[in-house]
Amino acid sequence: MKNKVVTYLVVIISVIIIYQINRSERKQLDKFQQSFQVVEGRLGELFYQLQAIQYGMSQLSSLSNPLANEANLNFKRTEDNTCQISKNRSREQMYDFETNFLVVSDGSGCEPNSILHDKIIETIKIAPMMTFLAGRAEDVISLYFISMDKFVITSPKYNALVIKPSEFESKLFTRPYMQQIF
């Protein structure tokens, strides 16, 4: 009888110990998998950022940058004297999202040889990197480049459709982070 009780007791304690070891192992494995997923996500973000930098540098360093060529740009003046500038699709573009940006300014942005027009043409070279980041990174909803010269580059394009140059002062330049620049 004593032997049976001791045997049952040893079996019960062994089962409890094995259960605790398995449970602990599962918890550690779950923690490891969660950590692995976090690291994998961060590496993916880093990969996209490095790709964006490489892509942007290749766009900026090309001797004949097609984006700076005004023939590849579409200038549209709306009824309320808003200038909207976008890039036309071309066979040379590497990604679909390369044309997914819009520049918004007042009407003088659409006038060739105006100061604002020249500044936009000079600054529009950053648009490929913006569209790359906005088009590839899942956690980026949109990117804005707000110029003190009163034009905005946005990606994706649809975010700029609601921006009016008459609202630059009242909406964009009154934000706290813009006040710190002044």
PDB file of C-alpha atoms in Angstrom:
ATOM      1  CA  MET A   1       0.000   0.000   0.000  1.00  0.00           C
ATOM      2  CA  LYS A   2       2.797   2.365   0.897  1.00  0.00           C
ATOM      3  CA  ASN A   3       4.527   1.562  -2.354  1.00  0.00           C
ATOM      4  CA  LYS A   4       1.396   2.414  -4.346  1.00  0.00           C
ATOM      5  CA  VAL A   5       0.986   5.759  -2.569  1.00  0.00           C
ATOM      6  CA  VAL A   6       4.651   6.610  -3.107  1.00  0.00           C
ATOM      7  CA  THR A   7       4.418   5.555  -6.761  1.00  0.00           C
ATOM      8  CA  TYR A   8       1.265   7.657  -7.310  1.00  0.00           C
ATOM      9  CA  LEU A   9       2.866  10.590  -5.526  1.00  0.00           C
ATOM     10  CA  VAL A  10       6.009  10.355  -7.689  1.00  0.00           C
ATOM     11  CA  VAL A  11       3.871  10.102 -10.851  1.00  0.00           C
ATOM     12  CA  ILE A  12       1.730  13.115  -9.831  1.00  0.00           C
ATOM     13  CA  ILE A  13       4.789  15.233  -8.967  1.00  0.00           C
ATOM     14  CA  SER A  14       6.475  14.171 -12.231  1.00  0.00           C
ATOM     15  CA  VAL A  15       3.388  15.126 -14.255  1.00  0.00           C
ATOM     16  CA  ILE A  16       3.232  18.521 -12.497  1.00  0.00           C
ATOM     17  CA  ILE A  17       6.935  19.161 -13.141  1.00  0.00           C
ATOM     18  CA  ILE A  18       6.643  18.128 -16.810  1.00  0.00           C
ATOM     19  CA  TYR A  19       3.556  20.339 -17.193  1.00  0.00           C
ATOM     20  CA  GLN A  20       5.368  23.330 -15.651  1.00  0.00           C
ATOM     21  CA  ILE A  21       8.417  22.777 -17.858  1.00  0.00           C
ATOM     22  CA  ASN A  22       6.254  22.583 -21.000  1.00  0.00           C
ATOM     23  CA  ARG A  23       4.274  25.667 -19.993  1.00  0.00           C
ATOM     24  CA  SER A  24       7.447  27.616 -19.294  1.00  0.00           C
ATOM     25  CA  GLU A  25       8.932  26.500 -22.599  1.00  0.00           C
ATOM     26  CA  ARG A  26       5.792  27.600 -24.477  1.00  0.00           C
ATOM     27  CA  LYS A  27       5.856  31.005 -22.776  1.00  0.00           C
ATOM     28  CA  GLN A  28       9.508  31.500 -23.667  1.00  0.00           C
ATOM     29  CA  LEU A  29       8.861  30.396 -27.236  1.00  0.00           C
ATOM     30  CA  ASP A  30       5.943  32.863 -27.513  1.00  0.00           C
ATOM     31  CA  LYS A  31       8.119  35.680 -26.162  1.00  0.00           C
ATOM     32  CA  PHE A  32      10.854  34.765 -28.615  1.00  0.00           C
ATOM     33  CA  GLN A  33       8.413  34.714 -31.533  1.00  0.00           C
ATOM     34  CA  GLN A  34       7.013  38.113 -30.523  1.00  0.00           C
ATOM     35  CA  SER A  35      10.518  39.553 -30.279  1.00  0.00           C
ATOM     36  CA  PHE A  36      11.394  38.011 -33.623  1.00  0.00           C
ATOM     37  CA  GLN A  37       8.321  39.600 -35.241  1.00  0.00           C
ATOM     38  CA  VAL A  38       9.236  43.010 -33.799  1.00  0.00           C
ATOM     39  CA  VAL A  39      12.808  42.716 -35.085  1.00  0.00           C
ATOM     40  CA  GLU A  40      11.567  41.473 -38.450  1.00  0.00           C
ATOM     41  CA  GLY A  41       9.178  44.441 -38.710  1.00  0.00           C
ATOM     42  CA  ARG A  42      11.890  46.936 -37.805  1.00  0.00           C
ATOM     43  CA  LEU A  43      14.283  45.396 -40.310  1.00  0.00           C
ATOM     44  CA  GLY A  44      11.561  45.631 -42.957  1.00  0.00           C
ATOM     45  CA  GLU A  45      11.078  49.329 -42.165  1.00  0.00           C
ATOM     46  CA  LEU A  46      14.825  49.891 -42.313  1.00  0.00           C
ATOM     47  CA  PHE A  47      14.977  48.064 -45.636  1.00  0.00           C
ATOM     48  CA  TYR A  48      12.266  50.337 -47.100  1.00  0.00           C
ATOM     49  CA  GLN A  49      13.994  53.440 -45.755  1.00  0.00           C
ATOM     50  CA  LEU A  50      17.308  52.370 -47.245  1.00  0.00           C
ATOM     51  CA  GLN A  51      15.562  51.630 -50.531  1.00  0.00           C
ATOM     52  CA  ALA A  52      13.967  55.083 -50.434  1.00  0.00           C
ATOM     53  CA  ILE A  53      17.324  56.723 -49.825  1.00  0.00           C
ATOM     54  CA  GLN A  54      18.925  54.724 -52.616  1.00  0.00           C
ATOM     55  CA  TYR A  55      16.021  55.498 -54.943  1.00  0.00           C
ATOM     56  CA  GLY A  56      16.086  59.186 -54.077  1.00  0.00           C
ATOM     57  CA  MET A  57      19.826  59.396 -54.546  1.00  0.00           C
ATOM     58  CA  SER A  58      19.586  57.681 -57.926  1.00  0.00           C
ATOM     59  CA  GLN A  59      16.880  60.144 -58.982  1.00  0.00           C
ATOM     60  CA  LEU A  60      18.855  63.143 -57.769  1.00  0.00           C
ATOM     61  CA  SER A  61      22.161  61.985 -59.172  1.00  0.00           C
ATOM     62  CA  SER A  62      20.979  61.163 -62.671  1.00  0.00           C
ATOM     63  CA  LEU A  63      22.409  63.708 -65.074  1.00  0.00           C
ATOM     64  CA  SER A  64      19.236  64.053 -67.088  1.00  0.00           C
ATOM     65  CA  ASN A  65      16.640  64.013 -64.335  1.00  0.00           C
ATOM     66  CA  PRO A  66      13.345  63.568 -66.232  1.00  0.00           C
ATOM     67  CA  LEU A  67      11.408  65.027 -63.307  1.00  0.00           C
ATOM     68  CA  ALA A  68      13.147  68.375 -63.626  1.00  0.00           C
ATOM     69  CA  ASN A  69      12.200  68.473 -67.302  1.00  0.00           C
ATOM     70  CA  GLU A  70       9.028  70.529 -67.497  1.00  0.00           C
ATOM     71  CA  ALA A  71       7.800  68.459 -70.448  1.00  0.00           C
ATOM     72  CA  ASN A  72       7.178  65.578 -68.018  1.00  0.00           C
ATOM     73  CA  LEU A  73       5.136  67.766 -65.682  1.00  0.00           C
ATOM     74  CA  ASN A  74       1.462  68.597 -65.944  1.00  0.00           C
ATOM     75  CA  PHE A  75       0.578  72.172 -64.929  1.00  0.00           C
ATOM     76  CA  LYS A  76      -3.102  72.724 -64.203  1.00  0.00           C
ATOM     77  CA  ARG A  77      -4.690  75.956 -63.026  1.00  0.00           C
ATOM     78  CA  THR A  78      -8.048  75.504 -61.289  1.00  0.00           C
ATOM     79  CA  GLU A  79     -10.969  77.932 -61.215  1.00  0.00           C
ATOM     80  CA  ASP A  80      -9.893  79.392 -57.868  1.00  0.00           C
ATOM     81  CA  ASN A  81      -6.397  80.232 -59.228  1.00  0.00           C
ATOM     82  CA  THR A  82      -4.730  77.213 -57.619  1.00  0.00           C
ATOM     83  CA  CYS A  83      -1.794  75.741 -59.507  1.00  0.00           C
ATOM     84  CA  GLN A  84      -1.577  71.936 -59.357  1.00  0.00           C
ATOM     85  CA  ILE A  85       1.543  70.287 -60.729  1.00  0.00           C
ATOM     86  CA  SER A  86       1.832  66.534 -61.223  1.00  0.00           C
ATOM     87  CA  LYS A  87       4.113  64.194 -63.131  1.00  0.00           C
ATOM     88  CA  ASN A  88       2.956  62.533 -66.332  1.00  0.00           C
ATOM     89  CA  ARG A  89       3.359  58.764 -66.566  1.00  0.00           C
ATOM     90  CA  SER A  90       6.323  57.606 -68.617  1.00  0.00           C
ATOM     91  CA  ARG A  91       7.831  54.333 -69.770  1.00  0.00           C
ATOM     92  CA  GLU A  92      11.029  55.072 -67.835  1.00  0.00           C
ATOM     93  CA  GLN A  93       9.417  55.145 -64.406  1.00  0.00           C
ATOM     94  CA  MET A  94      10.319  52.210 -62.193  1.00  0.00           C
ATOM     95  CA  TYR A  95       7.240  52.149 -59.920  1.00  0.00           C
ATOM     96  CA  ASP A  96       3.551  52.988 -60.257  1.00  0.00           C
ATOM     97  CA  PHE A  97       3.629  55.322 -57.282  1.00  0.00           C
ATOM     98  CA  GLU A  98       6.239  57.634 -58.859  1.00  0.00           C
ATOM     99  CA  THR A  99       3.460  59.808 -60.249  1.00  0.00           C
ATOM    100  CA  ASN A 100       1.478  59.814 -57.004  1.00  0.00           C
ATOM    101  CA  PHE A 101       2.356  63.316 -55.826  1.00  0.00           C
ATOM    102  CA  LEU A 102       0.874  66.739 -56.346  1.00  0.00           C
ATOM    103  CA  VAL A 103       2.332  70.208 -55.904  1.00  0.00           C
ATOM    104  CA  VAL A 104      -0.128  72.917 -54.898  1.00  0.00           C
ATOM    105  CA  SER A 105       0.599  76.644 -55.023  1.00  0.00           C
ATOM    106  CA  ASP A 106      -1.089  79.840 -56.026  1.00  0.00           C
ATOM    107  CA  GLY A 107      -1.526  80.627 -59.717  1.00  0.00           C
ATOM    108  CA  SER A 108       1.982  82.015 -60.182  1.00  0.00           C
ATOM    109  CA  GLY A 109       3.368  78.493 -59.755  1.00  0.00           C
ATOM    110  CA  CYS A 110       1.983  77.672 -63.203  1.00  0.00           C
ATOM    111  CA  GLU A 111       3.516  80.742 -64.856  1.00  0.00           C
ATOM    112  CA  PRO A 112       6.809  79.887 -66.580  1.00  0.00           C
ATOM    113  CA  ASN A 113       9.815  81.924 -65.424  1.00  0.00           C
ATOM    114  CA  SER A 114       8.100  83.203 -62.280  1.00  0.00           C
ATOM    115  CA  ILE A 115      10.118  82.998 -59.059  1.00  0.00           C
ATOM    116  CA  LEU A 116       7.644  80.546 -57.495  1.00  0.00           C
ATOM    117  CA  HIS A 117       7.618  78.383 -60.628  1.00  0.00           C
ATOM    118  CA  ASP A 118      11.424  78.171 -60.618  1.00  0.00           C
ATOM    119  CA  LYS A 119      11.507  77.285 -56.897  1.00  0.00           C
ATOM    120  CA  ILE A 120       8.930  74.528 -57.448  1.00  0.00           C
ATOM    121  CA  ILE A 121      10.909  73.067 -60.369  1.00  0.00           C
ATOM    122  CA  GLU A 122      14.043  73.108 -58.213  1.00  0.00           C
ATOM    123  CA  THR A 123      12.346  71.527 -55.185  1.00  0.00           C
ATOM    124  CA  ILE A 124      10.222  68.969 -57.023  1.00  0.00           C
ATOM    125  CA  LYS A 125      13.292  66.714 -57.223  1.00  0.00           C
ATOM    126  CA  ILE A 126      12.504  65.443 -53.710  1.00  0.00           C
ATOM    127  CA  ALA A 127       9.101  64.139 -54.826  1.00  0.00           C
ATOM    128  CA  PRO A 128      10.392  60.700 -55.950  1.00  0.00           C
ATOM    129  CA  MET A 129      11.703  59.914 -52.472  1.00  0.00           C
ATOM    130  CA  MET A 130       8.470  61.155 -50.892  1.00  0.00           C
ATOM    131  CA  THR A 131       6.331  59.015 -53.174  1.00  0.00           C
ATOM    132  CA  PHE A 132       8.584  56.034 -52.562  1.00  0.00           C
ATOM    133  CA  LEU A 133       8.167  56.310 -48.793  1.00  0.00           C
ATOM    134  CA  ALA A 134       4.434  56.976 -48.986  1.00  0.00           C
ATOM    135  CA  GLY A 135       3.945  54.198 -51.532  1.00  0.00           C
ATOM    136  CA  ARG A 136       5.942  51.450 -49.862  1.00  0.00           C
ATOM    137  CA  ALA A 137       5.800  51.932 -46.116  1.00  0.00           C
ATOM    138  CA  GLU A 138       2.580  50.583 -44.643  1.00  0.00           C
ATOM    139  CA  ASP A 139       2.704  52.824 -41.589  1.00  0.00           C
ATOM    140  CA  VAL A 140       3.092  56.050 -43.594  1.00  0.00           C
ATOM    141  CA  ILE A 141      -0.281  57.516 -44.493  1.00  0.00           C
ATOM    142  CA  SER A 142       0.995  60.579 -46.297  1.00  0.00           C
ATOM    143  CA  LEU A 143       3.990  62.873 -46.573  1.00  0.00           C
ATOM    144  CA  TYR A 144       4.003  66.639 -46.938  1.00  0.00           C
ATOM    145  CA  PHE A 145       6.720  69.081 -47.903  1.00  0.00           C
ATOM    146  CA  ILE A 146       5.562  72.544 -46.880  1.00  0.00           C
ATOM    147  CA  SER A 147       7.691  75.308 -48.351  1.00  0.00           C
ATOM    148  CA  MET A 148       8.033  78.750 -46.842  1.00  0.00           C
ATOM    149  CA  ASP A 149       7.588  79.958 -50.427  1.00  0.00           C
ATOM    150  CA  LYS A 150       3.959  78.878 -50.114  1.00  0.00           C
ATOM    151  CA  PHE A 151       3.752  75.669 -52.039  1.00  0.00           C
ATOM    152  CA  VAL A 152       3.113  72.144 -50.802  1.00  0.00           C
ATOM    153  CA  ILE A 153       4.229  68.798 -52.206  1.00  0.00           C
ATOM    154  CA  THR A 154       2.087  65.906 -51.006  1.00  0.00           C
ATOM    155  CA  SER A 155       2.102  62.197 -51.555  1.00  0.00           C
ATOM    156  CA  PRO A 156      -0.319  60.558 -52.125  1.00  0.00           C
ATOM    157  CA  LYS A 157      -1.814  62.961 -54.607  1.00  0.00           C
ATOM    158  CA  TYR A 158      -5.385  63.021 -53.269  1.00  0.00           C
ATOM    159  CA  ASN A 159      -4.301  64.739 -50.029  1.00  0.00           C
ATOM    160  CA  ALA A 160      -3.395  67.893 -51.941  1.00  0.00           C
ATOM    161  CA  LEU A 161      -6.718  68.214 -53.716  1.00  0.00           C
ATOM    162  CA  VAL A 162      -8.261  69.927 -50.675  1.00  0.00           C
ATOM    163  CA  ILE A 163      -5.409  72.401 -50.121  1.00  0.00           C
ATOM    164  CA  LYS A 164      -6.059  75.960 -51.266  1.00  0.00           C
ATOM    165  CA  PRO A 165      -3.240  78.553 -51.428  1.00  0.00           C
ATOM    166  CA  SER A 166      -5.528  81.090 -49.774  1.00  0.00           C
ATOM    167  CA  GLU A 167      -5.532  78.825 -46.705  1.00  0.00           C
ATOM    168  CA  PHE A 168      -1.737  78.520 -46.386  1.00  0.00           C
ATOM    169  CA  GLU A 169      -1.496  81.360 -43.877  1.00  0.00           C
ATOM    170  CA  SER A 170      -4.570  80.408 -41.859  1.00  0.00           C
ATOM    171  CA  LYS A 171      -4.152  76.618 -41.776  1.00  0.00           C
ATOM    172  CA  LEU A 172      -0.595  75.550 -42.562  1.00  0.00           C
ATOM    173  CA  PHE A 173       1.637  78.305 -41.252  1.00  0.00           C
ATOM    174  CA  THR A 174      -0.252  78.763 -37.954  1.00  0.00           C
ATOM    175  CA  ARG A 175       0.492  75.234 -36.744  1.00  0.00           C
ATOM    176  CA  PRO A 176       2.795  75.131 -33.678  1.00  0.00           C
ATOM    177  CA  TYR A 177       5.597  73.249 -35.414  1.00  0.00           C
ATOM    178  CA  MET A 178       5.573  75.810 -38.239  1.00  0.00           C
ATOM    179  CA  GLN A 179       5.700  78.692 -35.745  1.00  0.00           C
ATOM    180  CA  GLN A 180       8.938  77.320 -34.297  1.00  0.00           C
ATOM    181  CA  ILE A 181      10.550  77.657 -37.739  1.00  0.00           C
ATOM    182  CA  PHE A 182       9.755  81.356 -37.913  1.00  0.00           C
TER     183      PHE A 182
END
